[in-house]
CSV table of C-alpha atoms in Angstrom, one decimal:
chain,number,residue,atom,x,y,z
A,401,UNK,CA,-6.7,31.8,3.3
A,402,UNK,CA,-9.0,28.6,2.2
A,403,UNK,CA,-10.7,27.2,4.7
A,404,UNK,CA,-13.8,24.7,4.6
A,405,UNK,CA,-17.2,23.5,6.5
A,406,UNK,CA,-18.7,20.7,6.7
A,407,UNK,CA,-21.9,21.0,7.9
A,408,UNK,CA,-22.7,17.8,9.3
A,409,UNK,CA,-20.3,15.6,11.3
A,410,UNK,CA,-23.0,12.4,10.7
A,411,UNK,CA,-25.8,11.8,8.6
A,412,UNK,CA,-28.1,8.7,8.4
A,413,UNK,CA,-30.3,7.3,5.6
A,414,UNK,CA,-31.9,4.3,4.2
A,415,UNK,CA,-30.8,2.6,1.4
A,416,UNK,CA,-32.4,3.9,-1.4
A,417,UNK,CA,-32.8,6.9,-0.5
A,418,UNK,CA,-31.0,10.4,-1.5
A,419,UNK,CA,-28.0,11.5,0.1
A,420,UNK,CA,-26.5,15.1,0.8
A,421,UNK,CA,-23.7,15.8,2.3
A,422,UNK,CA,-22.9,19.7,2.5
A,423,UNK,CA,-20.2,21.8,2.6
A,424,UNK,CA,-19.3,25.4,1.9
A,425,UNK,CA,-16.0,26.5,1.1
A,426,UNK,CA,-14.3,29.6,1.8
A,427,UNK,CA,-11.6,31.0,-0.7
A,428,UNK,CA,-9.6,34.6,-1.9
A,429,UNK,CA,-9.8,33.3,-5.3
A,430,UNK,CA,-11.4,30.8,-7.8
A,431,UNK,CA,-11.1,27.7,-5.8
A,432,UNK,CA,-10.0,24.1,-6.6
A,433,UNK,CA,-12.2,21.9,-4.5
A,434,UNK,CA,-12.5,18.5,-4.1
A,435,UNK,CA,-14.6,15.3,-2.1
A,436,UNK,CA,-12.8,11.9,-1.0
A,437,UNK,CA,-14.2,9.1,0.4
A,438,UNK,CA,-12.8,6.9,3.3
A,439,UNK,CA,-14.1,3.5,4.0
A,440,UNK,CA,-13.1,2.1,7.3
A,441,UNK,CA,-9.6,1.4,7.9
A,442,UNK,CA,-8.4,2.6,4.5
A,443,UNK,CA,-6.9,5.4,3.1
A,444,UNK,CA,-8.5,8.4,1.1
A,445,UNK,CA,-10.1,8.0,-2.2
A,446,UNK,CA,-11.1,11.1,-4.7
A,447,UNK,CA,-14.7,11.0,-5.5
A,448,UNK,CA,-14.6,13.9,-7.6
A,449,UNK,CA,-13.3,17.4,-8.4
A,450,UNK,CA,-14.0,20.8,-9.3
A,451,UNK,CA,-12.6,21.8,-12.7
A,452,UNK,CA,-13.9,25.4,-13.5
A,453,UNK,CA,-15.7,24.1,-16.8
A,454,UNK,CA,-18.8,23.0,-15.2
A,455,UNK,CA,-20.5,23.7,-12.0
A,456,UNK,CA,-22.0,20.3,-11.9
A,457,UNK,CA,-19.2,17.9,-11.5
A,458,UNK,CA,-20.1,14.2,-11.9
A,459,UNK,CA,-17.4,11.6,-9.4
A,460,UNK,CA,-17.9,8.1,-9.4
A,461,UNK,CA,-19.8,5.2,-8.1
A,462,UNK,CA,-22.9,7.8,-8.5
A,463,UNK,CA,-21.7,10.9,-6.5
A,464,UNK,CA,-22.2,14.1,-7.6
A,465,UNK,CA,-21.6,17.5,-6.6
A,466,UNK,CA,-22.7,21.4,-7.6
A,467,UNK,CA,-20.5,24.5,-7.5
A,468,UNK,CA,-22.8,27.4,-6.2
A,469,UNK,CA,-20.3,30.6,-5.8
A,470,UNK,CA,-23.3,32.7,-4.8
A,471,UNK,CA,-23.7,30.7,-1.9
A,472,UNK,CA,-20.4,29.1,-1.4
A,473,UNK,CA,-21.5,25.7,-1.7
A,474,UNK,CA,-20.0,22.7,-2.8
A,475,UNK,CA,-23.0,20.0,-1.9
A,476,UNK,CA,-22.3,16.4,-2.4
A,477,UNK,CA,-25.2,14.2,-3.4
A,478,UNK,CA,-26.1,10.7,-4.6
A,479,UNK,CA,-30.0,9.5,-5.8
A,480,UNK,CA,-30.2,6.4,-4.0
A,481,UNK,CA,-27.8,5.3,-1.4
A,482,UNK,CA,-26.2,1.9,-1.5
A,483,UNK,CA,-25.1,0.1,1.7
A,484,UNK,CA,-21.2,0.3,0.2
A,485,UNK,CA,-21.5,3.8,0.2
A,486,UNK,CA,-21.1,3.8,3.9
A,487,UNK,CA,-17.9,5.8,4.7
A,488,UNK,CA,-16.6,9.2,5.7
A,489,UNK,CA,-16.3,11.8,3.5
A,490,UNK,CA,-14.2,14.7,3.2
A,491,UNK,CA,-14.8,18.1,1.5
A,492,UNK,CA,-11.2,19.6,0.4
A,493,UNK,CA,-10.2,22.9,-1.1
A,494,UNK,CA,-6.6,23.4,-2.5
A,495,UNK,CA,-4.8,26.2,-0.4
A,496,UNK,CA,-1.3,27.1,-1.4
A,497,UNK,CA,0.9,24.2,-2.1
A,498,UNK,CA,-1.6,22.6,0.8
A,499,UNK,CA,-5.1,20.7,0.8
A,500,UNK,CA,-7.4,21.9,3.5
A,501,UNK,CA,-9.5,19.4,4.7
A,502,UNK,CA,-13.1,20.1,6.6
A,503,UNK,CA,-14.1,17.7,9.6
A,504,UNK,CA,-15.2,15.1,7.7
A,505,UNK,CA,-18.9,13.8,7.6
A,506,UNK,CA,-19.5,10.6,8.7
A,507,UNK,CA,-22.7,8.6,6.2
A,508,UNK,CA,-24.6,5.9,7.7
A,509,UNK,CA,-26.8,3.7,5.5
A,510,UNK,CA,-29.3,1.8,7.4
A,511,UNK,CA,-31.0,-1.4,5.9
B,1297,UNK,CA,0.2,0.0,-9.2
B,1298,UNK,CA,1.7,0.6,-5.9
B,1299,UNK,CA,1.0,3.7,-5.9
B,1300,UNK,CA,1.8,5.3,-2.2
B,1301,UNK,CA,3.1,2.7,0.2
B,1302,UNK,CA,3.4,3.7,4.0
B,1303,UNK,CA,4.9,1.4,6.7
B,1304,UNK,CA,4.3,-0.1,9.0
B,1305,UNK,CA,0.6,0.0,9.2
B,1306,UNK,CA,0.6,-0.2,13.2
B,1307,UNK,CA,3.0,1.0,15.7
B,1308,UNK,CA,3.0,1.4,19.4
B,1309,UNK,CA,5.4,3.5,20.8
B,1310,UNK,CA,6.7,4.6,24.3
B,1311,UNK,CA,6.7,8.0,25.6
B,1312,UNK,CA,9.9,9.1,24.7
B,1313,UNK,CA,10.9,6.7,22.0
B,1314,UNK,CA,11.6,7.4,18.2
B,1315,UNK,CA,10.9,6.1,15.3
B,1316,UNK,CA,10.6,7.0,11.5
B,1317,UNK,CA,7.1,6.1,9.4
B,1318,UNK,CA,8.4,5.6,6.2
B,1319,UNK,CA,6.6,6.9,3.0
B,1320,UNK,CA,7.4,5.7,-0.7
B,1321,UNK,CA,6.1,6.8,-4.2
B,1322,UNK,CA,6.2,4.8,-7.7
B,1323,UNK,CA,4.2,7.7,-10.1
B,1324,UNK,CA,6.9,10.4,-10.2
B,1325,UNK,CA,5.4,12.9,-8.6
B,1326,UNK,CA,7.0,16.3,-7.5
B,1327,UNK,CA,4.5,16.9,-4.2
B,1328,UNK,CA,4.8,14.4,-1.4
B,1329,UNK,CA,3.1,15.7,1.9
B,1330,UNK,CA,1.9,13.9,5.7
B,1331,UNK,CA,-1.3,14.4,7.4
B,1332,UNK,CA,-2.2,13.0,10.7
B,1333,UNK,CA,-6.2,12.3,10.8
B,1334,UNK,CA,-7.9,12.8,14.1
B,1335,UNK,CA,-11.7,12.4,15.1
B,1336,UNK,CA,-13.4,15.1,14.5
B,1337,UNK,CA,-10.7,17.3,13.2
B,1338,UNK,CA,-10.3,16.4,9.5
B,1339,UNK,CA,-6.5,15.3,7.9
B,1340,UNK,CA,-4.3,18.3,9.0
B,1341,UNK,CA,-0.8,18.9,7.4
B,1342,UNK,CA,2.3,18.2,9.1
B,1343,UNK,CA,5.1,18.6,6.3
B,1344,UNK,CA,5.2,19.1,2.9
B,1345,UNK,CA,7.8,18.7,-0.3
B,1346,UNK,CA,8.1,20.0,-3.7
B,1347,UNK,CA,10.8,18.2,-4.8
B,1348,UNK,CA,13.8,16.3,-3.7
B,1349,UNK,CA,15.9,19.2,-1.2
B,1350,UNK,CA,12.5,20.6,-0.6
B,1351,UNK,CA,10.5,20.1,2.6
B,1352,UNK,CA,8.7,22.7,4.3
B,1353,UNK,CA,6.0,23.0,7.2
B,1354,UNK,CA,2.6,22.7,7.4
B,1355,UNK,CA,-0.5,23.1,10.0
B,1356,UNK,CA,0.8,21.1,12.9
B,1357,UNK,CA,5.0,20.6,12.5
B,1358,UNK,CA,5.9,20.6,16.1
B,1359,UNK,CA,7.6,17.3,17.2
B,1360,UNK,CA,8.0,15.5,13.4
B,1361,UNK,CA,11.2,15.6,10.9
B,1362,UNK,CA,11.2,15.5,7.6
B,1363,UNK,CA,13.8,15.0,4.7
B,1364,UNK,CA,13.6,14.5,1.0
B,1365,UNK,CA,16.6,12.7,-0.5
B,1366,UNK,CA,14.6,11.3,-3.4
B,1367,UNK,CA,11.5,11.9,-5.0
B,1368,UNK,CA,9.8,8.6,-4.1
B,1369,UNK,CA,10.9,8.8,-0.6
B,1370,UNK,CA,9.5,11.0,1.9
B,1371,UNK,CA,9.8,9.7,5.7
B,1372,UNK,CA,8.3,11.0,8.4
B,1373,UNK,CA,10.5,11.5,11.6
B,1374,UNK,CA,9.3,11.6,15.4
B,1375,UNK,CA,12.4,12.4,17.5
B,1376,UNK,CA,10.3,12.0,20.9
B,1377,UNK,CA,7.2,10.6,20.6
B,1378,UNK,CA,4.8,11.9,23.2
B,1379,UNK,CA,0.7,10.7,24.0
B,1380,UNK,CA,-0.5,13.9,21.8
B,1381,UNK,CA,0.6,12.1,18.9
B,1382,UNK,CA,-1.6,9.0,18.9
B,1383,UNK,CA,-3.3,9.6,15.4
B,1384,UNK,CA,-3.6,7.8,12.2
B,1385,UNK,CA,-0.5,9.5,10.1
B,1386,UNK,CA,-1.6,9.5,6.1
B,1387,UNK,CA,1.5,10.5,3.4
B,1388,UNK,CA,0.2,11.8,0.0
B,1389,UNK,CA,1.5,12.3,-3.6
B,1390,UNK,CA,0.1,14.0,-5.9
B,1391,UNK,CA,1.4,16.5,-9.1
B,1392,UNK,CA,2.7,20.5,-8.1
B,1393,UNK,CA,-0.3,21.7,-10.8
B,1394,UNK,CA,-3.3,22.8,-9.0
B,1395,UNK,CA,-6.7,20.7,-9.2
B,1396,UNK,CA,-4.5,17.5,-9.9
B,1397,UNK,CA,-5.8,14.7,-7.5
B,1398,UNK,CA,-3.6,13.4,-4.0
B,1399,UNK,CA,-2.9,10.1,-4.0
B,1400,UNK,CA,-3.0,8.5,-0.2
B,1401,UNK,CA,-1.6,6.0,1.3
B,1402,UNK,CA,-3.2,3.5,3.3
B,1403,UNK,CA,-2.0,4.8,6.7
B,1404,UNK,CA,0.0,4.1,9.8
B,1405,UNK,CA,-2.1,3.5,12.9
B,1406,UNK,CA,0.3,5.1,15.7
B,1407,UNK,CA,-0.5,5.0,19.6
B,1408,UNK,CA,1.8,6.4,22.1
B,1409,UNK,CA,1.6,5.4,25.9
């Protein structure tokens, strides 16, 4: 079965500063993985996706995440944080004919 | 581009009551599933389709209804709504191919008391 984990249920930086938001994934086979954004009060938004052809996957808006599969790892970061990119983000892997969905991380941006 | 269009956006319900969250898609697509999002715990899967006929159940099914008569339609049923299921209730569409991306709706904010 897929599963995933977020590592972090909150994380806090300054604008301008790097973020990472972690996750590892667990999967019985190659694994289709995902991270969408939700800003307050909306609904879910793909950032970016996992494809196979290259283990660093570029999303929008700046966002970017690496596929380790020695480690698990499907990392989410950004250079410099903006103050839009405050939000919650969720790391997803596609299970059979189901997305599994870790806790969520919620990113502050402070001023 | 409407995209995935859930109403009603709020909805407070007694204990007891019923009432249907309705879920509609314009992109043609085959997979139409529900998620209810609760702190700390993630979206988890309610009900799923594959296809007009086809529903089936996911994670948490107890106490919801589905049907699919259509493939843009895909309601969301609670027969006797009880305090547990105060959540926010997302539907999502999205192709049957693997790595194809979900397309959410905006969600129905749903409080029972």
């Amino acid at each position: 079965a897929q599963s995933v984990t977020q590592l972090d249920s909150h994380v806090s930086v300054s604008e301008g500063t790097p973020v990472l938001l972690r996750c590892n994934y667990s999967s019985s086979y190659s694994p289709s993985l995902f991270w969408y954004v939700q800003h307050p009060n909306k609904g879910l938004q793909l950032l970016l996706k996992y494809t196979s052809a290259a283990t660093l996957v570029k999303g929008i808006n700046g966002f970017e995440a690496e596929f380790k599969k020695s480690e698990t790892s499907f990392h989410l970061t950004k250079p410099s944080a903006h103050m839009s990119d405050a939000a919650e983000y969720f790391c997803v892997v596609q299970g059979a004919q189901k997305l599994v969905f870790g806790q969520g991380t919620r990113l502050t941006i402070n001023p | 581009n409407a995209g995935v269009t859930q109403t009603p956006k709020f909805q407070v319900l007694k204990t007891g009551q019923s009432m249907t969250l309705q879920c509609a898609q314009d992109m043609n697509h085959e997979y139409m599933s529900w998620y209810r999002q609760d702190p700390g715990m993630g979206l988890r899967l309610i009900h799923y389709s594959v296809g007009a006929g086809i529903t089936d159940q996911g994670e948490v099914p107890n106490g919801y209804n589905v049907s699919r008569s259509t493939t843009e339609d895909f309601p969301l049923r609670l027969l006797s709504a009880a305090p547990s299921q105060t959540s926010v209730y997302f539907c999502a569409s999205s192709y049957v191919q693997t790595n194809t991306e979900a397309f959410f709706g905006q969600g129905t904010r749903l409080t029972v008391v």
